[in-house]
Short mmCIF file of C-alpha atoms in Angstrom, two decimals:
data_model
loop_
_atom_site.label_atom_id
_atom_site.label_comp_id
_atom_site.label_asym_id
_atom_site.label_seq_id
_atom_site.Cartn_x
_atom_site.Cartn_y
_atom_site.Cartn_z
CA MET Y 231 7.46 225.47 95.25
CA THR Y 232 5.03 222.68 94.55
CA ALA Y 233 2.78 223.10 91.56
CA VAL Y 234 -0.89 222.75 92.26
CA ALA Y 235 -2.82 220.80 89.68
CA VAL Y 236 -5.86 222.64 88.45
CA PRO Y 237 -8.65 220.30 87.38
CA ALA Y 238 -9.71 220.74 83.80
CA ALA Y 239 -13.08 222.29 83.26
CA PRO Y 240 -15.63 219.69 82.22
CA ARG Y 241 -16.45 219.72 78.54
CA ALA Y 242 -19.80 221.29 77.78
CA ALA Y 243 -22.49 218.84 76.78
CA PRO Y 244 -23.25 218.92 73.06
CA ARG Y 245 -26.41 220.70 72.01
CA PRO Y 246 -29.40 218.54 71.02
CA THR Y 247 -29.14 219.84 67.45
CA THR Y 248 -25.49 218.71 67.26
CA ILE Y 249 -26.46 215.25 68.52
CA ALA Y 250 -29.26 215.03 65.96
CA LEU Y 251 -26.90 216.00 63.11
CA VAL Y 252 -24.45 213.22 64.07
CA VAL Y 253 -27.34 210.74 63.93
CA VAL Y 254 -28.39 212.23 60.58
CA LEU Y 255 -24.96 211.59 59.05
CA ASN Y 256 -25.01 207.93 59.98
CA SER Y 257 -28.65 207.55 58.93
CA LEU Y 258 -27.67 209.01 55.56
CA MET Y 259 -25.22 206.13 55.12
CA VAL Y 260 -28.05 203.62 55.61
CA VAL Y 261 -30.46 205.45 53.29
CA LEU Y 262 -27.79 205.82 50.61
CA ASP Y 263 -27.13 202.09 50.73
CA THR Y 264 -30.83 201.25 50.40
CA THR Y 265 -31.49 203.57 47.45
CA VAL Y 266 -28.31 202.57 45.62
CA VAL Y 267 -29.11 198.86 45.91
CA HIS Y 268 -32.72 199.29 44.77
CA ILE Y 269 -31.69 201.06 41.60
CA ALA Y 270 -28.91 198.52 40.88
CA ILE Y 271 -31.03 195.33 41.14
CA GLY Y 272 -31.22 194.96 37.36
CA SER Y 273 -27.47 195.42 36.99
CA LEU Y 274 -26.76 192.86 39.72
CA ALA Y 275 -29.04 190.35 37.96
CA ARG Y 276 -27.04 190.72 34.76
CA GLU Y 277 -23.69 190.68 36.60
CA PHE Y 278 -24.41 187.40 38.42
CA HIS Y 279 -26.52 185.89 35.59
CA ALA Y 280 -29.27 185.27 38.16
CA PRO Y 281 -33.06 185.61 37.85
CA LEU Y 282 -34.80 188.50 39.54
CA THR Y 283 -36.29 186.18 42.17
CA THR Y 284 -32.78 185.31 43.32
CA ILE Y 285 -31.37 188.82 43.15
CA GLN Y 286 -34.25 190.08 45.29
CA TRP Y 287 -32.61 188.26 48.19
CA VAL Y 288 -29.95 190.98 48.18
CA THR Y 289 -32.68 193.25 49.52
CA THR Y 290 -34.55 190.56 51.43
CA GLY Y 291 -31.45 189.41 53.31
CA TYR Y 292 -30.93 192.95 54.56
CA VAL Y 293 -34.54 193.16 55.78
CA LEU Y 294 -34.22 189.80 57.53
CA GLY Y 295 -31.11 191.09 59.30
CA LEU Y 296 -33.09 194.11 60.45
CA ALA Y 297 -36.00 191.97 61.64
CA THR Y 298 -33.69 189.70 63.64
CA VAL Y 299 -31.76 192.36 65.54
CA ILE Y 300 -34.33 195.10 66.15
CA PRO Y 301 -36.19 193.19 68.92
CA ILE Y 302 -33.15 193.23 71.23
CA THR Y 303 -32.56 196.96 70.85
CA ALA Y 304 -34.51 198.07 73.92
CA TRP Y 305 -32.72 195.52 76.13
CA ALA Y 306 -29.32 196.31 74.59
CA VAL Y 307 -29.80 200.05 75.19
CA GLY Y 308 -30.32 199.39 78.88
CA ARG Y 309 -27.52 196.82 79.06
CA PHE Y 310 -24.78 198.58 77.09
CA GLY Y 311 -25.95 202.19 76.77
CA THR Y 312 -26.94 204.07 73.64
CA LYS Y 313 -23.49 205.42 72.77
CA ARG Y 314 -21.66 202.10 72.99
CA LEU Y 315 -24.43 200.30 71.11
CA TYR Y 316 -24.56 203.01 68.45
CA LEU Y 317 -20.81 202.76 67.79
CA THR Y 318 -21.10 198.97 67.57
CA ALA Y 319 -23.88 199.35 65.00
CA ILE Y 320 -21.73 201.65 62.86
CA CYS Y 321 -18.88 199.14 62.95
CA LEU Y 322 -21.18 196.27 61.90
CA PHE Y 323 -22.62 198.27 59.03
CA VAL Y 324 -19.22 199.38 57.72
CA LEU Y 325 -17.83 195.84 58.05
CA GLY Y 326 -20.82 194.46 56.18
CA SER Y 327 -20.32 197.05 53.45
CA VAL Y 328 -16.67 196.07 52.98
CA LEU Y 329 -17.56 192.38 52.81
CA CYS Y 330 -20.38 193.05 50.33
CA GLY Y 331 -17.86 194.83 48.13
CA LEU Y 332 -15.67 191.72 48.27
CA ALA Y 333 -18.48 189.19 47.63
CA TRP Y 334 -17.65 186.46 45.09
CA ASP Y 335 -21.18 185.28 44.18
CA VAL Y 336 -24.80 186.20 44.77
CA TRP Y 337 -25.24 184.11 47.92
CA SER Y 338 -22.11 185.45 49.60
CA LEU Y 339 -23.48 188.91 48.83
CA VAL Y 340 -26.79 187.97 50.44
CA ALA Y 341 -25.00 186.69 53.57
CA PHE Y 342 -23.01 189.90 53.94
CA ARG Y 343 -26.17 191.95 53.41
CA VAL Y 344 -27.63 190.18 56.46
CA LEU Y 345 -24.63 191.42 58.46
CA GLN Y 346 -25.29 194.92 57.12
CA GLY Y 347 -28.88 194.49 58.30
CA PHE Y 348 -27.68 193.76 61.82
CA GLY Y 349 -25.89 197.11 61.86
CA GLY Y 350 -28.70 199.01 60.17
CA GLY Y 351 -31.29 197.43 62.45
CA LEU Y 352 -29.47 198.86 65.47
CA LEU Y 353 -28.52 202.21 63.94
CA MET Y 354 -31.99 203.53 63.20
CA PRO Y 355 -33.88 202.85 66.49
CA VAL Y 356 -30.88 203.63 68.69
CA GLY Y 357 -30.31 206.85 66.79
CA MET Y 358 -33.96 207.82 67.26
CA THR Y 359 -33.68 207.01 70.98
CA ILE Y 360 -30.63 209.26 71.26
CA VAL Y 361 -32.50 212.12 69.59
CA LEU Y 362 -35.60 211.62 71.74
CA ARG Y 363 -33.50 211.74 74.89
CA ALA Y 364 -31.76 214.87 73.65
CA ALA Y 365 -35.19 216.47 73.19
CA GLY Y 366 -35.85 215.93 76.88
CA GLY Y 367 -39.41 214.72 76.38
CA GLY Y 368 -40.58 218.13 75.18
CA ALA Y 369 -41.20 219.41 71.66
CA ASN Y 370 -39.46 216.84 69.50
CA GLY Y 371 -40.87 217.79 66.10
CA ARG Y 372 -37.97 220.15 65.32
CA LEU Y 373 -35.30 217.57 66.18
CA LEU Y 374 -37.11 214.69 64.52
CA SER Y 375 -37.52 216.83 61.41
CA LEU Y 376 -33.72 216.74 61.10
CA LEU Y 377 -34.03 212.96 60.75
CA GLY Y 378 -35.98 213.71 57.58
CA ILE Y 379 -32.77 214.95 55.94
CA PRO Y 380 -31.48 211.45 54.98
CA PRO Y 381 -34.77 210.50 53.26
CA LEU Y 382 -34.44 213.78 51.37
CA ILE Y 383 -30.75 213.69 50.42
CA GLY Y 384 -30.23 209.92 50.10
CA PRO Y 385 -32.88 209.21 47.47
CA LEU Y 386 -31.77 212.29 45.52
CA ILE Y 387 -28.13 211.34 45.14
CA GLY Y 388 -28.26 207.58 45.79
CA PRO Y 389 -29.81 206.39 42.50
CA ILE Y 390 -27.69 208.75 40.38
CA LEU Y 391 -24.53 207.81 42.27
CA GLY Y 392 -25.39 204.11 42.05
CA GLY Y 393 -26.04 204.28 38.33
CA PHE Y 394 -22.75 206.07 37.77
CA LEU Y 395 -20.78 203.59 39.88
CA VAL Y 396 -22.33 200.55 38.20
CA ASP Y 397 -21.85 201.93 34.68
CA GLU Y 398 -18.44 203.57 35.08
CA ALA Y 399 -16.69 201.60 37.84
CA SER Y 400 -18.05 198.36 39.33
CA TRP Y 401 -21.08 197.13 41.25
CA ARG Y 402 -18.74 196.63 44.21
CA TRP Y 403 -18.50 200.37 44.72
CA ILE Y 404 -22.20 200.69 45.49
CA PHE Y 405 -21.26 199.09 48.84
CA LEU Y 406 -17.73 200.41 49.31
CA VAL Y 407 -19.03 203.97 49.05
CA ASN Y 408 -20.45 203.49 52.56
CA VAL Y 409 -16.98 203.13 54.08
CA PRO Y 410 -15.79 206.77 54.14
CA VAL Y 411 -19.21 207.96 55.32
CA GLY Y 412 -19.24 205.36 58.08
CA LEU Y 413 -15.74 206.18 59.25
CA ALA Y 414 -16.53 209.89 59.46
CA GLY Y 415 -19.83 209.23 61.22
CA GLY Y 416 -18.21 206.84 63.68
CA LEU Y 417 -15.50 209.32 64.65
CA LEU Y 418 -18.03 212.09 65.19
CA ALA Y 419 -20.29 209.82 67.22
CA ALA Y 420 -17.40 208.72 69.43
CA ARG Y 421 -16.47 212.32 70.15
CA LEU Y 422 -19.80 214.14 70.30
CA LEU Y 423 -22.48 211.78 71.56
CA PRO Y 424 -22.99 212.03 75.32
CA ALA Y 425 -22.13 209.13 77.60
CA ASP Y 426 -25.14 207.39 79.06
CA PRO Y 427 -26.12 207.99 82.68
CA ALA Y 428 -26.04 204.99 84.98
CA ARG Y 429 -29.12 202.82 84.48
CA ALA Y 430 -30.42 199.65 86.03
CA ARG Y 431 -29.75 196.65 83.81
CA ARG Y 432 -32.71 194.60 82.69
CA SER Y 433 -32.54 190.89 82.11
CA LEU Y 434 -32.98 189.77 78.53
CA ASP Y 435 -36.32 188.12 77.83
CA LEU Y 436 -34.88 185.04 76.14
CA LEU Y 437 -38.27 183.39 75.66
CA GLY Y 438 -39.63 186.52 74.04
CA LEU Y 439 -36.60 186.70 71.76
CA ALA Y 440 -36.96 183.00 70.91
CA LEU Y 441 -40.54 183.69 69.84
CA LEU Y 442 -40.34 187.09 68.14
CA SER Y 443 -37.21 186.88 65.97
CA PRO Y 444 -38.21 183.54 64.35
CA ALA Y 445 -41.76 184.89 63.99
CA LEU Y 446 -40.57 187.90 61.99
CA VAL Y 447 -38.14 185.90 59.89
CA SER Y 448 -40.73 183.17 59.15
CA LEU Y 449 -43.45 185.67 58.32
CA ILE Y 450 -41.27 187.74 56.00
CA TYR Y 451 -39.83 184.64 54.31
CA GLY Y 452 -43.29 183.18 53.83
CA LEU Y 453 -44.65 186.38 52.29
CA ILE Y 454 -41.66 186.77 49.99
CA GLY Y 455 -42.08 183.28 48.56
CA GLY Y 456 -41.41 180.68 51.22
CA GLY Y 457 -45.03 179.55 51.23
CA ALA Y 458 -48.07 179.51 53.47
CA VAL Y 459 -46.44 177.13 55.97
CA PHE Y 460 -43.74 179.66 56.91
CA ALA Y 461 -46.23 182.54 56.94
CA GLY Y 462 -48.56 180.56 59.20
CA LEU Y 463 -45.71 179.60 61.50
CA GLY Y 464 -44.72 183.24 61.74
CA ALA Y 465 -48.28 184.22 62.64
CA VAL Y 466 -48.50 181.57 65.39
CA LEU Y 467 -45.15 182.53 66.89
CA GLY Y 468 -46.13 186.18 66.69
CA ALA Y 469 -49.35 185.56 68.59
CA ALA Y 470 -47.43 183.62 71.25
CA PHE Y 471 -45.02 186.54 71.56
CA VAL Y 472 -47.89 188.98 72.12
CA VAL Y 473 -49.19 186.82 74.99
CA ARG Y 474 -45.69 186.64 76.45
CA ALA Y 475 -45.10 190.39 76.12
CA LEU Y 476 -48.37 191.23 77.86
CA THR Y 477 -47.81 188.83 80.78
CA ALA Y 478 -44.04 188.92 81.47
CA ASP Y 479 -42.64 191.19 84.18
CA GLU Y 480 -39.79 192.37 81.94
CA PRO Y 481 -40.82 191.63 78.35
CA LEU Y 482 -38.54 192.03 75.35
CA ILE Y 483 -40.83 194.80 74.03
CA ARG Y 484 -43.23 196.61 76.30
CA LEU Y 485 -46.40 196.16 74.30
CA ARG Y 486 -48.37 197.64 77.17
CA LEU Y 487 -47.14 201.03 75.97
CA PHE Y 488 -49.29 200.58 72.88
CA ARG Y 489 -52.39 200.79 75.05
CA ARG Y 490 -51.83 204.54 74.74
CA THR Y 491 -54.13 205.72 72.02
CA ARG Y 492 -51.58 208.09 70.53
CA LEU Y 493 -48.86 205.45 70.20
CA ALA Y 494 -51.22 202.77 68.88
CA ALA Y 495 -52.62 205.17 66.29
CA ALA Y 496 -49.12 206.10 65.16
CA ALA Y 497 -48.24 202.40 64.83
CA GLY Y 498 -51.29 201.66 62.69
CA THR Y 499 -50.67 204.66 60.46
CA LEU Y 500 -47.02 203.69 59.97
CA ALA Y 501 -47.92 200.08 59.16
CA PHE Y 502 -50.22 200.90 56.23
CA ALA Y 503 -48.30 203.91 54.93
CA ALA Y 504 -44.87 202.23 55.06
CA ALA Y 505 -46.16 199.05 53.40
CA ALA Y 506 -47.63 201.06 50.54
CA TYR Y 507 -44.82 203.58 50.10
CA PHE Y 508 -41.85 201.23 50.19
CA GLY Y 509 -43.73 198.56 48.28
CA SER Y 510 -44.39 201.06 45.50
CA MET Y 511 -40.78 202.25 45.54
CA SER Y 512 -39.61 198.68 44.93
CA VAL Y 513 -41.56 198.42 41.65
CA LEU Y 514 -41.47 201.99 40.34
CA PRO Y 515 -37.92 201.62 38.91
CA LEU Y 516 -39.10 198.53 37.06
CA TYR Y 517 -41.81 200.55 35.30
CA TYR Y 518 -39.25 202.96 33.88
CA GLN Y 519 -36.76 200.21 33.04
CA ILE Y 520 -39.08 197.49 31.69
CA VAL Y 521 -41.96 199.48 30.17
CA ARG Y 522 -40.10 202.62 29.11
CA GLY Y 523 -36.63 201.12 28.46
CA GLU Y 524 -34.66 203.56 30.62
CA ASP Y 525 -31.31 202.85 32.28
CA ALA Y 526 -30.64 202.99 36.03
CA ALA Y 527 -29.27 206.53 36.12
CA THR Y 528 -32.20 207.97 34.16
CA THR Y 529 -34.63 206.05 36.37
CA GLY Y 530 -33.06 207.63 39.43
CA MET Y 531 -33.39 211.13 38.00
CA LEU Y 532 -37.04 210.57 37.12
CA GLY Y 533 -37.72 209.86 40.78
CA ILE Y 534 -36.20 213.14 42.01
CA PRO Y 535 -39.46 215.17 42.13
CA GLN Y 536 -41.11 212.55 44.33
CA VAL Y 537 -38.30 212.22 46.86
CA LEU Y 538 -37.78 215.98 46.90
CA ALA Y 539 -41.47 216.52 47.62
CA THR Y 540 -41.36 213.85 50.34
CA GLY Y 541 -38.28 215.26 52.04
CA VAL Y 542 -39.30 218.92 51.97
CA THR Y 543 -42.83 218.16 53.16
CA MET Y 544 -41.49 215.90 55.89
CA GLN Y 545 -39.33 218.73 57.18
CA LEU Y 546 -42.24 221.17 57.27
CA ALA Y 547 -44.90 218.76 58.55
CA THR Y 548 -42.77 217.31 61.36
CA ARG Y 549 -42.12 220.82 62.65
CA LEU Y 550 -45.81 221.68 62.37
CA VAL Y 551 -46.85 218.93 64.80
CA ASP Y 552 -45.18 220.94 67.57
CA ARG Y 553 -47.77 223.69 66.97
CA ILE Y 554 -50.72 222.05 65.16
CA PRO Y 555 -52.57 218.94 66.42
CA PRO Y 556 -50.79 216.05 64.64
CA GLY Y 557 -54.03 214.29 63.76
CA ARG Y 558 -54.88 217.05 61.33
CA VAL Y 559 -51.49 216.95 59.60
CA VAL Y 560 -51.26 213.16 59.32
CA ALA Y 561 -54.89 212.68 58.29
CA LEU Y 562 -54.48 215.20 55.47
CA GLY Y 563 -51.37 213.32 54.32
CA ALA Y 564 -53.32 210.05 54.33
CA VAL Y 565 -55.74 211.64 51.86
CA VAL Y 566 -53.19 213.36 49.61
CA ALA Y 567 -50.91 210.30 49.19
CA PRO Y 568 -53.45 207.89 47.65
CA ALA Y 569 -54.76 210.73 45.47
CA GLY Y 570 -51.28 211.07 44.00
CA VAL Y 571 -51.07 207.33 43.37
CA LEU Y 572 -54.41 207.36 41.57
CA LEU Y 573 -53.20 210.23 39.39
CA PHE Y 574 -50.09 208.19 38.56
CA LEU Y 575 -51.79 204.91 37.70
CA ILE Y 576 -54.33 206.62 35.44
CA GLN Y 577 -51.46 208.02 33.37
CA ALA Y 578 -48.90 205.17 33.63
CA THR Y 579 -49.26 204.02 30.02
CA ALA Y 580 -46.52 202.92 27.65
CA ASP Y 581 -46.04 206.43 26.26
CA ALA Y 582 -47.27 208.90 28.89
CA PRO Y 583 -45.29 212.17 29.17
CA TYR Y 584 -42.76 211.92 31.95
CA TRP Y 585 -43.63 215.30 33.44
CA ARG Y 586 -47.15 214.11 34.20
CA LEU Y 587 -45.91 210.95 35.90
CA MET Y 588 -43.37 212.89 37.94
CA ALA Y 589 -46.00 215.45 38.98
CA ALA Y 590 -48.38 212.71 40.14
CA MET Y 591 -45.70 210.97 42.19
CA ALA Y 592 -44.69 214.33 43.68
CA VAL Y 593 -48.27 214.62 44.98
CA MET Y 594 -47.86 211.20 46.56
CA GLY Y 595 -44.55 212.39 48.04
CA VAL Y 596 -46.27 215.36 49.68
CA GLY Y 597 -48.77 213.02 51.31
CA ILE Y 598 -46.08 210.62 52.53
CA GLY Y 599 -44.06 213.52 53.92
CA MET Y 600 -47.10 214.52 55.98
CA THR Y 601 -47.60 210.97 57.26
CA LEU Y 602 -44.52 208.91 58.22
CA MET Y 603 -42.27 211.07 60.39
CA PRO Y 604 -45.09 213.28 61.75
CA ALA Y 605 -46.91 210.15 62.93
CA THR Y 606 -43.73 208.96 64.67
CA ALA Y 607 -43.24 212.36 66.31
CA ALA Y 608 -46.85 212.38 67.51
CA GLY Y 609 -46.69 208.85 68.87
CA THR Y 610 -43.45 209.25 70.83
CA ARG Y 611 -44.00 212.75 72.20
CA GLY Y 612 -43.94 213.04 75.96
CA LEU Y 613 -42.45 209.59 76.63
CA SER Y 614 -39.97 209.26 79.49
CA HIS Y 615 -36.33 208.26 78.95
CA ASP Y 616 -37.20 204.74 80.08
CA ASP Y 617 -40.21 204.42 77.76
CA ALA Y 618 -38.62 206.01 74.66
CA PRO Y 619 -36.36 203.05 73.73
CA ALA Y 620 -39.22 200.54 73.96
CA ALA Y 621 -41.61 202.75 72.01
CA SER Y 622 -39.14 203.68 69.26
CA THR Y 623 -38.07 200.04 68.97
CA GLY Y 624 -41.68 198.91 68.69
CA LEU Y 625 -42.43 201.47 66.01
CA MET Y 626 -39.28 200.50 64.12
CA ILE Y 627 -40.23 196.81 64.18
CA ILE Y 628 -43.73 197.62 62.94
CA GLN Y 629 -42.34 199.77 60.14
CA GLN Y 630 -39.75 197.19 59.00
CA VAL Y 631 -42.27 194.34 59.04
CA ALA Y 632 -44.62 196.59 57.07
CA VAL Y 633 -41.86 197.40 54.58
CA ALA Y 634 -41.07 193.72 54.03
CA THR Y 635 -44.75 192.80 53.85
CA GLY Y 636 -45.62 195.63 51.49
CA THR Y 637 -42.66 194.89 49.22
CA ALA Y 638 -43.60 191.20 49.08
CA LEU Y 639 -47.28 191.85 48.43
CA ILE Y 640 -46.77 194.56 45.79
CA SER Y 641 -44.07 192.55 44.02
CA ALA Y 642 -46.28 189.46 44.05
CA ARG Y 643 -49.19 191.45 42.64
CA LEU Y 644 -46.98 192.83 39.87
CA THR Y 645 -45.64 189.39 38.97
CA GLY Y 646 -49.17 187.98 38.89
CA ALA Y 647 -50.47 190.89 36.81
CA VAL Y 648 -47.67 190.47 34.26
CA THR Y 649 -48.27 186.72 34.01
CA ASP Y 650 -52.01 187.25 33.55
CA ARG Y 651 -51.40 189.53 30.58
CA LEU Y 652 -48.33 187.74 29.18
CA PRO Y 653 -48.68 184.03 30.10
CA HIS Y 654 -45.32 183.10 28.60
CA VAL Y 655 -43.52 185.38 31.09
CA HIS Y 656 -42.94 183.48 34.33
CA ASP Y 657 -40.52 185.86 36.06
CA LEU Y 658 -39.99 189.58 35.84
CA ASP Y 659 -36.38 189.17 34.74
CA GLN Y 660 -37.75 187.83 31.44
CA ALA Y 661 -39.64 191.09 30.93
CA PHE Y 662 -36.39 192.98 30.37
CA ALA Y 663 -35.94 191.13 27.06
CA LEU Y 664 -39.49 191.60 25.73
CA PRO Y 665 -40.02 193.55 22.48
CA ALA Y 666 -41.51 197.05 22.47
CA SER Y 667 -44.87 195.61 21.37
CA ALA Y 668 -45.32 194.16 24.89
CA ALA Y 669 -45.06 197.60 26.54
CA PRO Y 670 -48.84 198.34 26.63
CA ALA Y 671 -49.58 195.02 28.37
CA LEU Y 672 -46.76 195.61 30.85
CA ALA Y 673 -48.00 199.15 31.54
CA ASP Y 674 -51.48 197.79 32.23
CA ALA Y 675 -49.96 195.35 34.75
CA PHE Y 676 -48.30 198.23 36.59
CA GLN Y 677 -51.54 200.21 36.63
CA SER Y 678 -53.34 197.25 38.19
CA THR Y 679 -50.61 196.88 40.80
CA TYR Y 680 -50.75 200.54 41.84
CA LEU Y 681 -54.43 200.14 42.74
CA TRP Y 682 -53.19 198.06 45.68
CA VAL Y 683 -50.76 200.80 46.64
CA ALA Y 684 -53.58 203.36 46.65
CA ALA Y 685 -55.78 201.07 48.76
CA LEU Y 686 -53.06 200.55 51.40
CA LEU Y 687 -52.39 204.27 51.62
CA ALA Y 688 -56.09 205.02 51.99
CA ALA Y 689 -56.27 202.47 54.84
CA SER Y 690 -53.74 204.53 56.83
CA LEU Y 691 -56.40 207.23 57.24
CA LEU Y 692 -58.42 205.21 59.76
CA PRO Y 693 -55.73 204.96 62.50
CA ALA Y 694 -54.58 208.50 61.70
CA LEU Y 695 -58.00 209.77 62.78
CA PHE Y 696 -57.20 208.62 66.34
CA LEU Y 697 -54.17 210.90 66.63
CA PRO Y 698 -54.80 214.11 68.61
CA ARG Y 699 -56.91 216.48 66.50
CA ARG Y 700 -57.43 219.28 69.00
CA PRO Y 701 -54.98 221.51 70.86
CA ALA Y 702 -54.33 220.30 74.41
CA PRO Y 703 -53.29 222.39 77.43
CA SER Y 704 -50.53 219.89 78.13
CA ASP Y 705 -48.63 217.48 75.96
CA SER Y 706 -49.24 214.41 78.00
CA PRO Y 707 -49.83 211.28 75.91
#
């Protein structure tokens, strides 16, 4: 008797929530890396006997890697599919982490951080595209709120973990800690993420890529310290890219999508809010370490109320935009955030009670939680599967350029403010060795710098007012 083969039942497609949680795990790896490195900058400067201006390239190199690779994401999604591209991004990030842990000097570390940036630059927008597709173009606030888990968990445990690893083990472990997380996330992604449906392959806009990637790199390098020539070159190349993107049949990034009021408003809100928030986060540890004399681990713990407020509010606010017009939520956040910054800078003296400073930054965190992810959810809602990659990639580019720009501007303002008050200090790494008598002047420099943070956050209110502020019978963009 001949046996009859019975075809195996097809495996059920994973639920959208399961897909989002896989993306969350891998996003957590990226957020952990960012927070750990920020808190360890002072330790790396002492380890490599390098000035702060050189050590900053450990962060800058990563951002430049992001800026270089993000523009090809939309094309790569269509060419290779989200799952294959996502797995490649995980591999690049883990490989970069291993190499960073094996770096032999500061410049080899910077080079390997660029490789990490390539992986991170693909992970975040591709992961968001996967979640948007899983949402099916409907209510995406609930799923996108899950993506707020890494910004909640990472900043809570990252600085404390980084301080412990630097103090008790070695700086190398702040990078090697990514390896087990990346391996677990890669295995889950390979098994659980759905295979892409067949899609028409677009040609890569090589001219657009030749214009945009150098534009971003030149602009960021010029703002960080490369000079006005590089910044001007970046601006010219950027303008040429805009013309190309608006006239090409298949542009690298479909800027025409940003003619939609909702998406353009989300982009403007993200630009100002991200520049202010991440710029402030780059200098806040220096206040506690330089002015107040705290170590890295204590600095990380002092930031817990802010990141906790940001993460919890982000969860609640991103869910609310499925039921409440997003313009109301985001606009309120754009008012609360600068109010918190003003409360902080008024009290950021050389001997202010820590509980007051933490409370003020928690207010800022509430405002940021109501702004960043809710604006993204509002801007991308209702987009088709074909439009989602281009829109999420565009928003990611805007946010990363804003992060780099904000970090450069806020850091430059802080350096200038310190030099104005202490002319013999030419670089912030010298401030670590100043006597306690210099603390009031240093505190005043930080207060002056945070006025710029408050101004940038307040500027995010204007585009936020163009997000939908009334209930609509349909959710069309």
